[in-house]
């Protein structure tokens, strides 16, 4: 039995793949590029404030003091309060409401306000495309479903999958080059792409599914959510002090295998308040097991993510699977490379369509402006947000629009690409220098050195790409 | 240290497996199936050391992803750099070469905006609706607990949606997938609400 699809099916699959790809290609590019950065969001948060003192260990009594200071110092309390404990990825302690947060000094007093606005800009781009949260998240999740369709159609449209498995013909014909890059990256990267598609779709589409399940089973959405996340305990307590140190001590006894990540206080400042210590379990993909304690630190029970039903464990493993937060820096780097490859797949897919068309119109230069304007927009927004503390979401989109307008005005793709790559490289170098000037020696601390090295490397790569494009442009001018 | 050695061993198994597949692809073992099977088997067996080193969950994920990196390295090593073909202006297709657009295979008689608008309606809201209802209805028929059925439908739905969107664009008769999606959503709704 031959498993090769018929020529008609191949043609139909290719047509379907092209249409779906064009529908989502541009947004997919933004989501994949921002997602690649978001894999390293912990490192970027440290890079935004590299001068904050760091320690991997903490005193539970000082943590308790800092937390209770927020409860009593007149801060506007929200329903949830958070105490993030130092970890290997972020060796800093923070106390936060749902609206603002502060670092905890070594003596347990509240320190500088936590400000990770650029990281949030990129995270919000990845999660919502900067659209209103619910709509944005559903749209992004829909793109995950479309990615599933693209993977299916891509395989069916590729009958010579083994014959071409290791072929990579560069330069020659521009279309062949783009096809080879697109196919080699996407075929070998398919397991990662499918994983990202399904886990990415989860964040927004789970809500739709739960709504339907609630409606069809006659239960409320809260009841349905409680089957996954558990019911909240009903308590009536005196006073508002939270005995965090006692809870942490009890937790060490109850679950010595779990490493506390952060503490969430539900119903903060109310008689029903209780705390939930999220503990990381080594060699598990679940984000955490959540251990509940009352205000006095008495153990109430756990959520059951570590040993509950398979479905519960699977749902709570989505985050680490999607963002690659399960094996330390090596896995993050692996996700970074695979994510960047998916970004390239998104771009080369549209490039192939542009190269196949008989005609050339405004889309060709606009696409160059969009693709190569985005790194410039990220670099400039990082500069204005991190160094000058200017809100930069609007600027990010403005730079992309300006890059597209520039490429349309030049109407010469090689030159536009070269100029935008050079601009991105220059902006990254300016960002690096400005970060060093703004934070001094802290820019070379462990909190910032890795990201600053990555910025310098990215600037060099972009400069090299620009130099190559300039050489191509010069050859063309000489020929003419 | 032991973990590191197991990871190195897992990586070597994966790399050896891919090298065998690559060697077969290059024609070194023309018409011999054994190296291909041996290659894939080594890639598959590597899941054991990956699991030992990083736990069963992460081990399975890594054993699926690490081969990708090694395969790309082999692809890069096999790359062929040809003489660049330059267009006169540096613009793609400025010479009018290339084939016509091949976007989808159905509804081609409609003007582009009508065709794309119709396909968008069919592949996004209709396919999403159908995928949501059928996924929940299908998992409801399985002998699992409510929570497991719920989790399965959450992970199944985007794959079904993607597959339906693909079919909608690929089928030369656009009415066929559209009607099947409507019917599937209807039957599922009846199963769920009655």
XYZ file of C-alpha atoms in Angstrom:
674
model
C 0.000 0.000 0.000
C 1.448 3.367 -1.002
C 0.917 6.150 1.486
C 1.639 8.914 -1.012
C -1.342 11.258 -1.497
C -2.840 11.561 -4.977
C -1.776 14.525 -7.162
C -5.261 15.999 -6.762
C -5.060 15.819 -2.967
C -1.574 17.324 -3.032
C -2.827 20.229 -5.141
C -5.858 20.728 -2.907
C -3.722 20.541 0.225
C -1.267 23.055 -1.183
C -4.108 25.428 -2.025
C -5.550 25.027 1.440
C -2.131 25.444 3.068
C -1.538 28.663 1.109
C -4.899 30.170 2.009
C -4.677 29.321 5.706
C -1.053 30.454 5.836
C -1.808 33.797 4.237
C -4.698 34.346 6.635
C -2.540 33.969 9.700
C 1.055 34.472 8.507
C 1.564 38.065 9.604
C -0.009 37.623 13.044
C 1.760 34.291 13.459
C 5.062 36.073 12.821
C 4.382 38.564 15.636
C 3.220 35.823 18.007
C 6.170 33.528 17.290
C 8.786 36.287 17.524
C 7.331 37.642 20.770
C 6.887 34.079 22.071
C 10.573 33.387 21.480
C 11.379 36.414 23.646
C 8.766 35.500 26.255
C 10.526 32.145 26.836
C 13.179 34.302 28.528
C 10.762 36.642 30.338
C 12.348 35.926 33.712
C 15.749 36.976 32.401
C 14.249 40.095 30.784
C 12.529 41.083 34.036
C 15.885 40.946 35.824
C 17.533 42.834 32.949
C 14.989 45.669 33.253
C 16.078 46.267 36.860
C 19.579 44.792 37.105
C 20.534 46.861 40.163
C 18.121 45.058 42.527
C 20.022 42.997 45.106
C 19.638 39.235 44.624
C 19.761 36.210 46.865
C 18.658 32.638 46.208
C 17.799 32.082 49.890
C 15.355 33.902 52.164
C 14.267 34.160 55.771
C 10.558 33.188 56.131
C 10.138 35.679 58.990
C 11.377 38.546 56.798
C 9.049 37.398 54.025
C 6.159 37.473 56.502
C 7.131 40.958 57.687
C 7.253 42.316 54.125
C 3.930 40.770 53.213
C 2.105 42.041 56.280
C 3.517 45.516 55.700
C 1.552 45.638 52.439
C -1.573 44.491 54.310
C -1.296 47.330 56.817
C 0.479 50.268 55.134
C -2.566 51.648 53.357
C -1.934 50.031 49.980
C -5.136 49.534 48.004
C -5.664 45.804 48.426
C -6.980 43.615 45.654
C -8.677 40.238 46.041
C -5.364 38.439 45.481
C -1.983 39.358 46.938
C 1.234 37.650 45.887
C 4.544 36.968 47.553
C 7.039 35.670 44.993
C 9.900 33.808 46.608
C 13.477 33.801 45.288
C 14.202 31.050 42.765
C 17.130 30.065 40.592
C 15.532 31.856 37.603
C 14.674 35.041 39.560
C 16.624 35.241 42.830
C 14.481 38.121 44.073
C 11.558 38.369 46.490
C 8.562 40.544 45.585
C 5.246 41.394 47.189
C 2.488 42.436 44.804
C -1.180 43.264 44.566
C -2.932 42.655 41.251
C -1.964 46.226 40.276
C 1.523 46.941 41.674
C 4.489 45.251 43.314
C 7.653 45.902 45.315
C 10.944 44.134 45.829
C 11.734 43.009 49.372
C 15.012 44.295 50.799
C 17.444 42.050 52.672
C 16.061 43.362 56.015
C 12.455 42.509 55.109
C 11.411 46.088 54.363
C 9.672 46.973 51.106
C 12.055 48.260 48.452
C 11.817 49.676 44.939
C 8.654 49.142 42.920
C 8.877 46.265 40.450
C 8.734 47.657 36.907
C 8.891 45.162 34.040
C 6.919 47.182 31.540
C 8.826 46.195 28.418
C 8.613 42.512 29.331
C 4.868 43.050 29.800
C 4.702 44.782 26.399
C 6.183 41.707 24.727
C 4.146 39.275 26.867
C 0.925 41.127 26.031
C 1.862 41.076 22.346
C 2.271 37.309 22.559
C -0.874 36.663 24.586
C -3.287 39.286 23.212
C -1.593 41.075 20.281
C -2.216 44.197 22.424
C -5.972 43.783 21.867
C -8.546 43.764 24.688
C -7.621 40.755 26.823
C -10.486 38.293 26.205
C -10.839 38.988 22.485
C -7.075 39.052 21.988
C -6.551 35.762 23.785
C -9.293 34.014 21.790
C -7.819 35.373 18.549
C -4.319 34.183 19.459
C -5.711 30.792 20.484
C -7.578 30.570 17.171
C -4.227 30.988 15.470
C -3.069 27.914 17.407
C -5.943 25.966 15.841
C -5.033 27.330 12.403
C -1.450 26.201 13.003
C -2.838 22.673 13.491
C -4.559 23.016 10.097
C -1.317 24.269 8.555
C 0.636 21.310 9.931
C -1.904 18.817 8.512
C -2.130 20.533 5.114
C 1.635 21.053 4.998
C 2.326 17.334 5.361
C -0.325 16.362 2.810
C 1.029 18.946 0.366
C 4.551 17.568 0.663
C 4.708 14.208 -1.156
C 8.517 14.132 -1.427
C 8.997 14.431 2.298
C 11.843 11.899 2.518
C 13.443 12.699 -0.821
C 13.872 16.312 0.270
C 14.501 15.599 3.970
C 18.015 17.051 4.082
C 18.049 19.301 0.973
C 18.863 22.959 1.397
C 19.540 24.875 -1.783
C 20.566 28.410 -0.887
C 20.851 31.566 -3.028
C 20.213 30.149 -6.537
C 16.532 30.663 -7.199
C 14.934 32.880 -4.496
C 11.762 30.789 -4.531
C 13.586 27.465 -4.227
C 15.650 28.888 -1.377
C 12.553 30.003 0.512
C 10.742 26.696 -0.153
C 13.697 24.670 1.122
C 14.097 26.772 4.275
C 10.327 26.656 4.926
C 10.017 22.903 4.394
C 13.146 21.775 6.235
C 12.362 23.897 9.281
C 8.693 22.952 9.357
C 8.945 19.213 8.640
C 11.662 18.504 11.220
C 10.137 20.997 13.654
C 6.625 19.532 13.365
C 6.543 17.911 16.860
C 7.377 21.253 18.451
C 4.932 23.117 16.209
C 2.076 20.765 17.096
C 2.873 21.047 20.793
C 2.943 24.839 20.598
C -0.275 24.927 18.545
C -2.293 22.757 20.960
C -0.943 24.278 24.176
C -1.214 27.786 22.707
C -4.827 27.220 21.726
C -5.589 26.060 25.275
C -5.275 29.490 26.895
C -8.207 31.072 25.060
C -10.256 28.142 23.820
C -10.533 26.354 27.171
C -12.968 29.058 28.225
C -15.232 28.382 25.216
C -15.196 24.648 25.912
C -15.946 25.161 29.605
C -18.841 27.491 28.711
C -20.352 24.815 26.479
C -19.793 22.070 29.059
C -21.404 24.257 31.737
C -24.408 25.030 29.520
C -24.911 21.415 28.473
C -24.500 19.947 31.963
C -26.698 22.505 33.686
C -23.881 23.543 36.010
C -22.461 27.023 36.509
C -19.053 27.871 35.073
C -17.734 28.204 38.644
C -18.760 24.631 39.403
C -17.033 23.399 36.272
C -13.865 25.351 37.114
C -13.962 23.930 40.642
C -13.698 20.385 39.246
C -10.320 21.352 37.774
C -8.941 23.861 40.261
C -10.804 22.753 43.385
C -13.232 24.612 45.658
C -11.982 27.526 47.728
C -12.171 26.878 51.487
C -14.816 28.867 53.401
C -13.229 30.440 56.498
C -14.179 32.986 59.199
C -11.083 34.293 60.954
C -10.209 37.143 63.306
C -7.513 39.675 62.383
C -5.704 40.206 59.123
C -2.117 39.097 59.931
C -0.875 36.293 57.700
C 1.453 33.778 59.409
C 3.514 33.094 56.340
C 6.565 31.798 58.219
C 4.445 29.183 60.017
C 2.863 28.100 56.741
C 6.281 27.768 55.087
C 7.583 25.743 58.037
C 4.516 23.482 57.913
C 4.925 23.110 54.172
C 8.485 21.808 54.607
C 7.059 19.080 56.825
C 4.033 18.292 54.628
C 5.755 18.348 51.248
C 9.531 18.298 51.596
C 9.843 17.416 47.908
C 8.230 20.700 46.808
C 10.171 23.954 46.369
C 7.976 26.975 47.223
C 7.680 29.318 44.236
C 5.195 31.916 45.394
C 2.354 32.477 47.841
C -1.065 33.727 46.784
C -3.364 35.196 49.403
C -7.018 34.877 48.382
C -9.565 37.333 49.790
C -6.754 39.473 51.207
C -7.754 41.477 54.287
C -11.124 39.697 54.671
C -12.178 37.169 57.379
C -12.156 34.460 54.689
C -8.585 35.012 53.580
C -6.326 32.015 53.066
C -2.962 31.444 51.487
C -1.879 29.052 48.798
C 1.787 28.098 48.511
C 2.631 27.008 44.981
C 5.427 24.469 45.198
C 7.503 23.251 42.278
C 7.913 19.487 41.960
C 11.180 18.439 40.348
C 10.969 16.470 37.074
C 7.272 17.297 36.686
C 5.638 19.444 33.997
C 2.812 20.632 36.270
C 3.365 24.296 37.036
C 3.114 23.577 40.769
C 1.172 21.804 43.478
C -0.827 24.308 45.492
C -0.849 23.836 49.283
C -3.505 25.795 51.180
C -3.158 27.282 54.657
C -5.368 29.524 56.779
C -4.172 32.892 58.101
C -2.497 31.206 61.104
C -0.532 28.888 58.832
C -2.592 25.753 59.536
C -2.626 23.298 56.628
C -6.012 23.003 54.894
C -5.230 20.673 51.997
C -3.810 20.709 48.485
C -5.279 21.268 45.024
C -4.195 17.858 43.681
C -2.318 18.916 40.570
C 0.581 16.558 41.373
C -1.409 13.385 41.978
C -4.946 14.159 40.834
C -6.664 12.819 37.741
C -4.652 12.722 34.508
C -6.779 15.491 32.992
C -6.087 17.796 35.906
C -2.351 17.173 35.678
C -2.389 17.662 31.899
C -4.236 20.979 32.106
C -1.820 22.246 34.735
C 1.199 21.203 32.616
C 0.262 23.410 29.666
C 2.163 26.494 30.829
C 5.551 24.816 31.272
C 5.111 22.849 28.040
C 4.222 25.965 26.051
C 6.969 28.223 27.396
C 9.720 25.642 27.932
C 10.038 26.309 31.647
C 10.876 22.777 32.770
C 14.558 22.071 32.344
C 16.367 25.258 33.224
C 18.377 27.308 30.743
C 19.224 24.442 28.314
C 15.520 23.807 27.621
C 14.831 27.545 27.387
C 17.598 27.837 24.783
C 16.147 24.837 22.913
C 12.726 26.529 22.902
C 14.380 29.789 21.820
C 15.935 28.128 18.763
C 12.762 26.175 17.898
C 10.613 29.302 18.397
C 12.851 31.385 16.169
C 12.637 28.655 13.525
C 8.820 28.793 13.666
C 9.101 32.577 13.216
C 11.199 31.987 10.081
C 8.624 29.427 8.863
C 5.879 32.075 9.194
C 7.883 34.585 7.149
C 9.129 32.196 4.464
C 5.566 30.920 3.949
C 4.421 34.375 2.886
C 7.662 34.921 0.948
C 6.927 31.785 -1.110
C 3.450 33.059 -1.949
C 4.847 36.456 -2.962
C 7.467 34.813 -5.173
C 4.862 32.563 -6.835
C 2.578 35.403 -7.862
C 2.573 36.666 -11.399
C 2.181 40.226 -10.290
C 3.935 42.512 -7.872
C 1.990 45.090 -5.875
C 2.097 47.061 -2.627
C 2.062 43.879 -0.522
C 5.648 43.011 -1.530
C 7.383 46.077 -0.067
C 4.874 46.387 2.802
C 5.694 42.826 3.881
C 9.436 43.623 3.929
C 8.658 46.696 6.048
C 6.504 44.673 8.434
C 8.988 41.821 8.883
C 12.145 43.877 9.296
C 10.440 46.777 11.027
C 9.355 44.542 13.920
C 12.885 43.937 15.325
C 13.477 47.689 15.065
C 10.182 48.339 16.877
C 11.119 45.897 19.643
C 14.567 47.457 20.039
C 13.283 51.053 20.103
C 10.447 50.245 22.511
C 12.929 48.464 24.815
C 15.106 51.571 24.747
C 12.334 54.061 25.491
C 10.585 51.856 28.045
C 13.537 50.450 29.963
C 15.962 53.358 29.862
C 13.579 56.342 29.748
C 10.484 54.751 31.360
C 8.212 56.016 28.565
C 5.105 53.840 27.881
C 5.968 52.360 24.500
C 3.162 50.168 23.179
C 1.989 52.905 20.786
C 5.552 53.539 19.685
C 6.020 49.835 18.923
C 3.147 49.862 16.412
C 4.136 53.268 15.062
C 7.621 51.997 14.188
C 6.137 49.011 12.350
C 3.808 51.318 10.384
C 6.694 53.715 9.642
C 8.856 50.802 8.442
C 6.079 49.664 6.119
C 5.632 53.218 4.820
C 9.392 53.496 4.245
C 9.522 50.207 2.345
C 6.540 51.292 0.227
C 8.238 54.610 -0.533
C 11.577 52.977 -1.454
C 9.783 50.262 -3.440
C 13.092 48.411 -3.747
C 13.031 45.342 -1.552
C 16.747 44.634 -1.235
C 17.537 48.198 -0.175
C 14.566 48.444 2.200
C 15.522 45.156 3.821
C 19.146 46.269 4.129
C 18.231 49.645 5.668
C 15.756 48.168 8.148
C 18.210 45.458 9.209
C 20.919 48.091 9.678
C 18.486 50.283 11.643
C 17.558 47.370 13.910
C 21.250 46.569 14.490
C 21.996 50.221 15.282
C 19.021 50.473 17.662
C 20.127 47.335 19.484
C 23.626 48.779 19.918
C 22.142 52.072 21.187
C 19.947 50.058 23.567
C 23.004 48.207 24.844
C 24.989 51.426 25.388
C 22.023 53.210 26.991
C 21.453 50.250 29.335
C 25.117 50.402 30.380
C 24.929 54.170 30.932
C 21.666 53.932 32.849
C 22.618 51.026 35.124
C 26.439 51.261 35.221
C 28.180 48.184 36.591
C 24.794 46.458 37.149
C 24.583 46.058 33.356
C 27.413 43.516 33.721
C 25.885 41.721 36.714
C 24.522 38.161 36.365
C 21.033 39.727 36.204
C 21.789 41.532 32.930
C 24.913 40.066 31.366
C 23.169 37.204 29.550
C 20.548 39.437 27.924
C 23.093 42.147 27.094
C 25.293 39.534 25.412
C 22.260 38.296 23.449
C 21.474 41.889 22.400
C 25.070 42.424 21.213
C 24.966 39.109 19.311
C 21.598 39.975 17.705
C 22.987 43.372 16.653
C 25.979 41.670 15.006
C 23.771 39.163 13.174
C 21.481 41.942 11.898
C 24.498 44.043 10.846
C 25.896 41.041 8.958
C 22.535 40.482 7.233
C 22.411 44.182 6.290
C 25.968 44.025 4.948
C 25.035 41.011 2.815
C 21.946 42.776 1.464
C 24.063 45.860 0.700
C 26.451 43.693 -1.325
C 23.506 42.267 -3.287
C 22.109 45.767 -3.882
C 25.527 46.981 -5.128
C 25.802 44.051 -7.537
C 22.395 44.966 -8.940
C 23.354 48.619 -9.386
C 26.574 47.607 -11.174
C 24.641 45.298 -13.478
C 22.229 48.082 -14.374
C 27.126 14.275 36.936
C 25.388 10.945 36.307
C 22.449 12.858 34.830
C 24.776 14.741 32.523
C 26.320 11.498 31.313
C 22.872 10.033 30.644
C 21.913 13.177 28.704
C 25.116 12.897 26.630
C 24.290 9.232 25.967
C 20.714 10.126 24.946
C 22.036 12.832 22.624
C 24.542 10.411 21.082
C 21.809 7.827 20.489
C 19.648 10.459 18.792
C 22.528 11.768 16.714
C 23.612 8.278 15.636
C 20.054 7.451 14.647
C 19.728 10.593 12.572
C 23.158 10.027 11.036
C 21.977 6.596 9.860
C 18.822 8.117 8.373
C 20.931 10.826 6.715
C 23.354 8.245 5.375
C 20.471 6.264 3.865
C 19.088 9.491 2.401
C 22.461 10.243 0.797
C 22.251 6.898 -0.965
C 25.008 5.147 0.992
C 22.719 2.210 1.658
C 20.647 2.416 -1.487
C 17.662 0.085 -1.518
C 18.431 -1.100 2.031
C 15.662 -0.489 4.510
C 17.567 -1.662 7.599
C 19.605 1.531 8.198
C 16.434 3.593 8.001
C 14.633 1.414 10.528
C 17.721 1.221 12.725
C 18.028 5.022 12.595
C 14.445 5.654 13.606
C 14.681 2.935 16.260
C 17.709 4.615 17.860
C 15.875 7.954 17.841
C 12.924 6.204 19.495
C 15.025 4.265 22.021
C 16.657 7.524 23.137
C 13.433 8.275 24.993
C 14.613 5.848 27.711
C 17.782 7.742 28.731
C 15.972 11.070 28.282
C 13.334 9.828 30.708
C 15.919 8.533 33.170
C 17.715 11.866 33.180
C 14.829 14.328 33.227
C 11.735 12.431 34.353
C 9.117 10.692 32.250
C 7.173 13.824 31.249
C 10.087 16.065 30.258
C 11.915 13.033 28.840
C 9.180 12.331 26.301
C 9.030 16.003 25.271
C 12.801 16.292 24.901
C 13.071 13.036 22.959
C 10.667 14.571 20.421
C 12.412 17.944 20.195
C 16.112 17.244 20.339
C 16.073 15.258 17.047
C 14.792 18.424 15.383
C 17.950 20.300 16.326
C 20.266 17.517 15.156
C 18.330 17.115 11.906
C 18.686 20.844 11.209
C 22.426 20.574 11.828
C 22.606 17.788 9.226
C 20.486 19.874 6.829
C 22.814 22.855 7.352
C 25.845 20.639 6.775
C 24.295 19.415 3.533
C 23.377 22.904 2.275
C 24.313 23.769 -1.258
C 25.148 27.418 -1.975
C 24.393 28.262 -5.568
C 25.145 31.357 -7.666
C 22.615 34.040 -6.868
C 20.004 34.739 -9.535
C 19.433 38.479 -9.471
C 16.381 40.274 -10.715
C 17.019 43.589 -12.404
C 15.484 45.715 -9.676
C 15.887 43.555 -6.586
C 12.142 43.205 -6.389
C 10.487 39.813 -6.288
C 8.735 38.848 -9.539
C 9.483 42.206 -11.157
C 10.101 40.261 -14.356
C 6.613 38.807 -14.353
C 7.810 35.235 -13.811
C 5.962 32.777 -11.592
C 2.622 31.098 -11.569
C -0.784 32.382 -10.660
C -1.975 32.604 -7.049
C -3.087 29.225 -5.693
C -5.067 30.159 -2.654
C -7.542 27.477 -1.861
C -9.220 25.435 -4.553
C -12.875 26.286 -4.196
C -15.176 29.284 -4.649
C -12.849 30.559 -7.380
C -15.779 31.924 -9.384
C -16.383 34.628 -6.760
C -14.642 38.003 -6.650
C -11.612 37.827 -4.271
C -13.188 39.704 -1.341
C -16.378 37.625 -1.476
C -14.428 34.403 -1.808
C -12.016 35.203 1.000
C -14.829 36.520 3.206
C -16.877 33.355 2.681
C -13.890 31.096 3.340
C -13.075 33.108 6.470
C -16.624 32.649 7.781
C -16.529 28.940 7.048
C -13.051 28.245 8.434
C -13.230 30.431 11.533
C -16.679 30.726 13.167
C -18.338 27.692 11.556
C -15.351 25.353 11.904
C -14.783 26.588 15.488
C -18.419 26.020 16.389
C -18.437 22.577 14.846
C -15.112 21.609 16.456
C -16.264 22.799 19.890
C -19.573 20.899 19.784
C -18.167 17.712 18.251
C -15.158 17.581 20.593
C -17.318 17.949 23.701
C -19.989 15.536 22.399
C -17.402 12.950 21.331
C -15.521 13.006 24.639
C -18.865 12.756 26.478
C -19.308 9.344 24.895
C -16.014 8.076 26.348
C -15.962 6.101 29.615
C -13.791 8.661 31.417
C -14.430 10.882 34.430
C -15.963 14.320 33.839
C -12.615 16.021 34.430
C -10.692 13.794 32.040
C -13.358 14.206 29.357
C -13.166 17.965 29.800
C -9.369 17.993 29.517
C -9.441 15.757 26.441
C -11.996 17.978 24.690
C -9.853 21.061 25.438
C -6.821 19.489 23.737
C -8.819 17.850 20.931
C -10.794 20.913 19.877
C -7.981 22.971 18.224
C -6.805 19.930 16.240
C -10.356 19.248 15.000
C -10.813 22.954 14.192
C -7.541 23.031 12.241
C -8.461 19.857 10.356
C -11.921 21.212 9.469
C -10.440 24.541 8.311
C -7.993 22.608 6.122
C -10.775 20.487 4.636
C -12.944 23.537 3.977
C -10.183 25.153 1.928
C -9.067 21.938 0.216
C -12.354 20.458 -0.930
C -13.217 21.523 -4.514
C -16.914 21.395 -3.508
C -17.090 23.945 -0.719
C -20.635 22.945 0.264
C -19.538 19.464 1.340
C -17.360 20.374 4.351
C -19.689 23.252 5.234
C -22.718 20.955 5.377
C -20.819 18.247 7.264
C -19.655 20.835 9.826
C -23.200 22.130 10.265
C -24.609 18.610 10.556
C -21.889 17.519 13.014
C -22.510 20.594 15.158
C -26.261 19.947 15.047
C -26.019 16.261 15.982
C -23.534 17.086 18.749
C -25.824 19.795 20.105
C -28.695 17.311 20.202
C -26.497 14.779 22.033
C -25.350 17.413 24.500
C -28.601 19.199 25.270
C -31.274 16.513 24.935
